Amino acid sequence: MDDRVVIFKPRVEQIAEDNLRDFIALAKEELTAFGSDLVFDADTWDVTNFVRLKRRNSCSSIRFHGFPSGRGQKDSRGLPQPYKDFAKAYCRYDYALGAYTTVSPRLAALRSLAVALEETESCITPIKATLGHFNRACAILNERYQTQSAYMASVELKRISQFLVEHQLCAMPIQWRNPLRMPMDTARRVGPEFDAVRQARLPSPASLAAIAEIFGAAKASEDVFTSSICALLASAPSRINEALSVSTQCEVEEFDSKTNQRLYGLRWSPSKGGKAQVKWVVQSMVSVARDAVSKLMAISAPAREVASWYEQHPHAIYLPMELEALRGQPLITPAQVSAIVFATPPPNGNHTKRGAEWCRKQGVAAQVPYNPRKKNAPRFHFSDIERVILTMLPANFPLADRKNSLKYSNALCLTRLNELNDVWGTYRGVVVLPDTSYIQARLSGTRTVLSIFDRFGYVEQDGSRIKITTHQFRHYLNTVAQMGGLSQLDIAKWSGRAKVGQNRSYDHQSDRDVLALVRSALGDLEKSAGHVASIPPSSLIARDQFAALKIMSAHTTDLGYCLHDFSMLPCQLHRDCLNCDEHVCIKGDGARERAIRQHRQETQALLAQALKALGEEEFGANRWVEHQTLTLKRLDELCAILDDPSVGLNAVIQPCGIVPASKLEQILVHHRVLNEHGEIGQGIVDPNVPRIGAEDL
């Protein structure tokens, strides 16, 4: 008897395995995305030349590892096979179909699916993927990431599921639906959710005031550079990568014959589909923007001189005139190395030690053995120093921005390496264009970098640290433009947007801002037109006052505001508002205060007439006396509160101790009155007396 166990493998699974094998072979051997020299089997791919965020000097890489154990940890392990090869093939194939600029959502989706497969399968392969695995992967994304990031990764997870089905790479045909929904649209302007988003996307008043003061007080190059960039971002709505790519020929001045003003603008190249333009600066910010450009020109002047040298002499190291005699020397001393490499003196004043240490770190071999008695003896080749320095130039030199053909020698924000760092020495012949991460670190701070606010001792009003992002300036200026009434087309053009509809994401006007704008426009022919211009201004109760009273609805009356909810029950008092506990008055409302005092005078006259009728024993006069007496008492109490100086303006006055009679109580009282006068059972029916039915009792 044969003891072997043979597992039946369905044909669909065999087809999926064959397709997966062919797909991996195609991506590995035939595709050239990410370069023909890409090492496919490596767990980390360097894709800096292909996937590069704008104005980022750091390298871009794709790491085919799983999730780390925690935030900030680097203990992730490689993805299991054969799933790893599928992930590599998918990333390369997807890039070949259409280049992408970010890999994070794609990698997050691939990693979450790998974790879901590992929980149930012994062989980690996309062939085994089911609806349950994709649901579990989506749950993992929701657990590990914030709402927006989780949604973006789940969209990539949906694309992966469709890819597996379309190319028959999974044994089970699945039609997976993404359970995560697009994050809530924050375009609505009320509620704590909107206030939280508004606070997160707009700079605080304390941060804006601090930036203004730092801009005028900064002396160190690092602080001058950061505050000047912030000044440019506050002058016109821009992205940080656009500001860092501005040319030295950015300033534009024109005379406007309509306003008789001299206009000042900056040449700008939008990074997301917009056309090159001139961003005009508002008059109140012209001097600030002009000063910021002047400061950046002064900081970048030495670096631009170095860049111009390399454009003319691409194979020769930059040297100032006082060091030209060292060019071509066969051997130079460590002190001379220090002078060639660095433009600033060493902290300890020892050029010999710094030059020798730099050569050791850069792997420059000494041509003469070291002699302790002659530490500064010539022993390094000048050509070796030159070779190392030339390799430290930017990869795409002399172009800083290929899209706009911007050269390093014309870049407004160009600096020498380490020039904006107080700790490290400034390189004499190496240039660098600071990236977005440098600016953001100076605005928010890191574990090793103090923010510009911490350096100058500025904090928020509550004592917490000030942290802002470069994009908050853009949100702030767009919101100010919205509040100022600028048209949507002008806002889009000013911001460098290709689509007007994108303005919505940058509009953070609250309900209070919109209400204030409407209030100011009512009855003002200069701010409104048509029917709106003819509407007289109204005195409205504040929302927070209604919220404190737990009011669901309200409407105005002659004397104040009625809080009765007519959706639940009609009014039972027929506008006898002063004897109702659902009516409030506002001190300081001039029109209604006058109405209250006039009503008091009328009630006094009516009470006098009722008392006269009572003396003449007219039928029903006693009830009028009782009612008018109670009403006059309410009015006297209300006027006393209005005249009391200890009660502040806008105080909400609500009657207390009033329990209005219900409908049943009113009918019973009326029935008792008729009974007392012997009118019950009479044949004559008074048309003013309501008929009592069983349902009323």
Coordinates of N, CA and C in Angstrom, one line a residue, residues 327-423:
R327 N 46.7 75.3 -6.2 CA 46.2 74.5 -7.3 C 47.3 73.8 -8.0
G328 N 47.2 72.5 -8.2 CA 48.2 71.7 -8.9 C 49.4 71.3 -8.1
Q329 N 49.4 71.7 -6.8 CA 50.6 71.4 -6.0 C 50.6 69.8 -5.8
P330 N 51.8 69.2 -5.9 CA 51.8 67.8 -5.7 C 51.4 67.3 -4.3
L331 N 51.9 68.0 -3.3 CA 51.5 67.6 -1.9 C 51.2 68.9 -1.1
I332 N 50.1 68.8 -0.3 CA 49.7 69.9 0.5 C 49.6 69.4 2.0
T333 N 49.7 70.4 2.9 CA 49.6 70.0 4.3 C 48.2 69.9 4.8
P334 N 48.0 69.2 6.0 CA 46.6 69.2 6.5 C 46.0 70.5 6.8
A335 N 46.8 71.5 7.2 CA 46.3 72.8 7.4 C 45.8 73.4 6.1
Q336 N 46.5 73.2 5.0 CA 46.1 73.7 3.7 C 44.8 73.0 3.2
V337 N 44.7 71.7 3.5 CA 43.5 71.0 3.2 C 42.3 71.6 3.9
S338 N 42.5 72.0 5.2 CA 41.4 72.6 5.9 C 41.0 73.9 5.3
A339 N 42.0 74.7 4.8 CA 41.7 76.0 4.2 C 41.0 75.8 2.9
I340 N 41.4 74.8 2.1 CA 40.7 74.5 0.8 C 39.3 74.0 1.0
V341 N 39.1 73.2 1.9 CA 37.7 72.5 2.1 C 36.8 73.5 2.8
F342 N 37.2 74.1 3.9 CA 36.3 74.9 4.7 C 36.5 76.4 4.6
A343 N 35.4 77.1 4.6 CA 35.4 78.6 4.5 C 35.4 79.2 5.9
T344 N 35.1 78.5 6.9 CA 35.1 79.0 8.3 C 36.2 78.4 9.1
P345 N 36.7 79.1 10.1 CA 37.8 78.5 10.9 C 37.2 77.4 11.8
P346 N 38.1 76.5 12.2 CA 37.7 75.4 13.1 C 37.3 75.9 14.5
P347 N 36.4 75.3 15.2 CA 36.1 75.8 16.6 C 37.2 75.9 17.5
N348 N 38.2 75.0 17.4 CA 39.3 75.0 18.4 C 40.5 75.7 17.8
G349 N 40.4 76.2 16.5 CA 41.5 76.9 15.9 C 42.6 76.1 15.3
N350 N 42.4 74.8 15.4 CA 43.5 73.8 14.9 C 43.2 73.4 13.5
H351 N 43.7 74.1 12.5 CA 43.5 73.7 11.1 C 44.2 72.4 10.8
T352 N 45.3 72.1 11.4 CA 46.0 70.9 11.1 C 45.2 69.6 11.5
K353 N 44.6 69.7 12.6 CA 43.8 68.5 13.1 C 42.6 68.4 12.3
R354 N 41.9 69.5 12.0 CA 40.7 69.4 11.2 C 40.9 68.9 9.8
G355 N 42.0 69.3 9.1 CA 42.3 68.9 7.8 C 42.7 67.4 7.8
A356 N 43.5 66.9 8.7 CA 43.8 65.5 8.8 C 42.6 64.6 9.1
E357 N 41.7 65.1 10.0 CA 40.5 64.4 10.3 C 39.6 64.3 9.1
W358 N 39.4 65.3 8.4 CA 38.6 65.3 7.2 C 39.1 64.3 6.2
C359 N 40.4 64.3 5.9 CA 41.0 63.3 5.0 C 40.7 61.9 5.4
R360 N 40.8 61.7 6.7 CA 40.6 60.3 7.2 C 39.2 59.9 7.0
K361 N 38.2 60.7 7.3 CA 36.8 60.4 7.1 C 36.4 60.2 5.6
Q362 N 37.1 61.0 4.7 CA 36.7 60.9 3.3 C 37.6 59.8 2.6
G363 N 38.4 59.2 3.3 CA 39.2 58.1 2.7 C 40.4 58.6 1.8
V364 N 40.8 59.8 2.1 CA 42.0 60.3 1.3 C 43.3 59.8 1.9
A365 N 44.0 59.1 1.2 CA 45.2 58.5 1.7 C 46.4 59.5 1.7
A366 N 47.2 59.4 2.8 CA 48.4 60.2 2.9 C 49.5 59.6 2.1
Q367 N 50.1 60.5 1.3 CA 51.2 60.0 0.4 C 52.5 59.9 1.2
V368 N 52.6 60.6 2.3 CA 53.8 60.6 3.1 C 53.4 60.1 4.5
P369 N 54.1 59.1 5.1 CA 53.8 58.6 6.4 C 53.7 59.7 7.4
Y370 N 52.8 59.5 8.4 CA 52.6 60.5 9.4 C 53.8 60.5 10.4
N371 N 54.2 61.7 10.7 CA 55.3 61.9 11.6 C 54.8 62.8 12.7
P372 N 54.8 62.2 14.0 CA 54.3 63.0 15.1 C 55.0 64.3 15.3
R373 N 56.3 64.3 14.9 CA 57.1 65.6 15.1 C 56.8 66.6 14.1
K374 N 56.2 66.2 12.9 CA 55.9 67.1 11.9 C 54.5 66.9 11.4
K375 N 53.5 67.2 12.3 CA 52.1 67.0 12.1 C 51.6 67.7 10.8
N376 N 52.2 68.9 10.6 CA 51.6 69.6 9.4 C 52.5 69.5 8.2
A377 N 53.3 68.5 8.1 CA 54.1 68.3 6.9 C 53.2 67.9 5.7
P378 N 53.6 68.4 4.5 CA 52.9 68.0 3.3 C 52.8 66.5 3.1
R379 N 51.6 66.0 2.9 CA 51.5 64.5 2.7 C 50.2 64.1 1.9
F380 N 49.4 65.1 1.5 CA 48.2 64.7 0.7 C 48.3 65.3 -0.7
H381 N 47.8 64.5 -1.7 CA 47.7 65.0 -3.0 C 46.6 66.0 -3.2
F382 N 46.9 67.1 -3.9 CA 45.8 68.1 -4.2 C 44.8 67.5 -5.0
S383 N 45.1 66.6 -6.0 CA 44.2 66.0 -6.9 C 43.2 65.1 -6.1
D384 N 43.6 64.5 -5.0 CA 42.7 63.7 -4.3 C 41.6 64.5 -3.6
I385 N 42.1 65.6 -3.0 CA 41.1 66.6 -2.4 C 40.1 67.1 -3.4
E386 N 40.6 67.5 -4.6 CA 39.8 68.0 -5.6 C 38.8 66.9 -6.1
R387 N 39.2 65.7 -6.2 CA 38.3 64.6 -6.6 C 37.1 64.4 -5.6
V388 N 37.4 64.4 -4.4 CA 36.4 64.2 -3.3 C 35.4 65.4 -3.4
I389 N 35.9 66.6 -3.4 CA 35.0 67.8 -3.4 C 34.1 67.8 -4.6
L390 N 34.6 67.4 -5.8 CA 33.8 67.4 -7.0 C 32.7 66.4 -6.9
T391 N 32.9 65.3 -6.3 CA 31.9 64.3 -6.1 C 30.8 64.7 -5.1
M392 N 31.0 65.7 -4.4 CA 30.0 66.2 -3.4 C 29.1 67.2 -4.0
L393 N 29.3 67.6 -5.3 CA 28.4 68.5 -5.9 C 27.0 67.8 -6.2
P394 N 25.9 68.6 -6.3 CA 24.6 68.0 -6.6 C 24.6 67.1 -7.8
A395 N 23.8 66.1 -7.8 CA 23.8 65.1 -8.9 C 23.5 65.7 -10.2
N396 N 22.5 66.6 -10.3 CA 22.1 67.2 -11.6 C 22.8 68.5 -11.9
F397 N 23.9 68.8 -11.3 CA 24.5 70.1 -11.5 C 24.9 70.1 -13.0
P398 N 24.7 71.3 -13.6 CA 24.4 72.6 -13.1 C 22.9 73.0 -13.0
L399 N 22.0 72.1 -13.3 CA 20.6 72.4 -13.2 C 20.0 72.0 -11.9
A400 N 19.4 73.0 -11.2 CA 18.7 72.8 -10.0 C 17.3 72.4 -10.1
D401 N 16.6 72.8 -11.3 CA 15.3 72.4 -11.6 C 15.2 72.2 -13.1
R402 N 15.1 70.9 -13.5 CA 15.0 70.7 -14.9 C 13.8 71.2 -15.6
K403 N 12.7 71.2 -14.9 CA 11.4 71.6 -15.4 C 11.5 73.1 -15.8
N404 N 12.1 73.9 -15.0 CA 12.1 75.3 -15.2 C 13.5 75.8 -15.7
S405 N 14.4 74.9 -16.0 CA 15.7 75.2 -16.5 C 16.4 76.1 -15.6
L406 N 16.2 76.0 -14.3 CA 16.9 76.9 -13.3 C 18.3 76.3 -13.0
K407 N 19.3 77.1 -13.1 CA 20.6 76.8 -12.8 C 20.9 77.1 -11.3
Y408 N 21.8 76.3 -10.8 CA 22.2 76.6 -9.4 C 22.8 78.0 -9.2
S409 N 23.5 78.5 -10.3 CA 24.1 79.8 -10.2 C 23.0 80.9 -10.1
N410 N 21.8 80.6 -10.5 CA 20.7 81.6 -10.5 C 19.7 81.4 -9.4
A411 N 19.9 80.4 -8.5 CA 18.9 80.0 -7.5 C 19.0 81.0 -6.3
L412 N 17.9 81.6 -6.0 CA 17.9 82.6 -4.9 C 18.2 82.0 -3.5
C413 N 17.9 80.8 -3.3 CA 18.0 80.1 -2.0 C 19.3 79.3 -1.9
L414 N 20.2 79.4 -2.8 CA 21.4 78.5 -2.8 C 22.3 78.9 -1.6
T415 N 22.9 77.9 -1.0 CA 23.8 78.1 0.0 C 25.0 77.1 -0.2
R416 N 26.1 77.4 0.6 CA 27.2 76.5 0.6 C 26.9 75.4 1.7
L417 N 27.4 74.2 1.5 CA 27.1 73.1 2.4 C 27.5 73.5 3.8
N418 N 26.6 73.3 4.7 CA 26.7 73.6 6.2 C 26.7 75.1 6.5
E419 N 26.4 75.9 5.5 CA 26.4 77.3 5.8 C 25.4 77.8 6.7
L420 N 24.3 77.0 6.8 CA 23.2 77.4 7.7 C 23.2 76.5 9.0
N421 N 24.4 76.1 9.3 CA 24.5 75.3 10.5 C 25.6 75.9 11.4
D422 N 25.3 76.1 12.6 CA 26.3 76.7 13.5 C 27.4 75.8 14.0
V423 N 27.1 74.5 13.9 CA 28.0 73.5 14.5 C 29.0 73.0 13.5

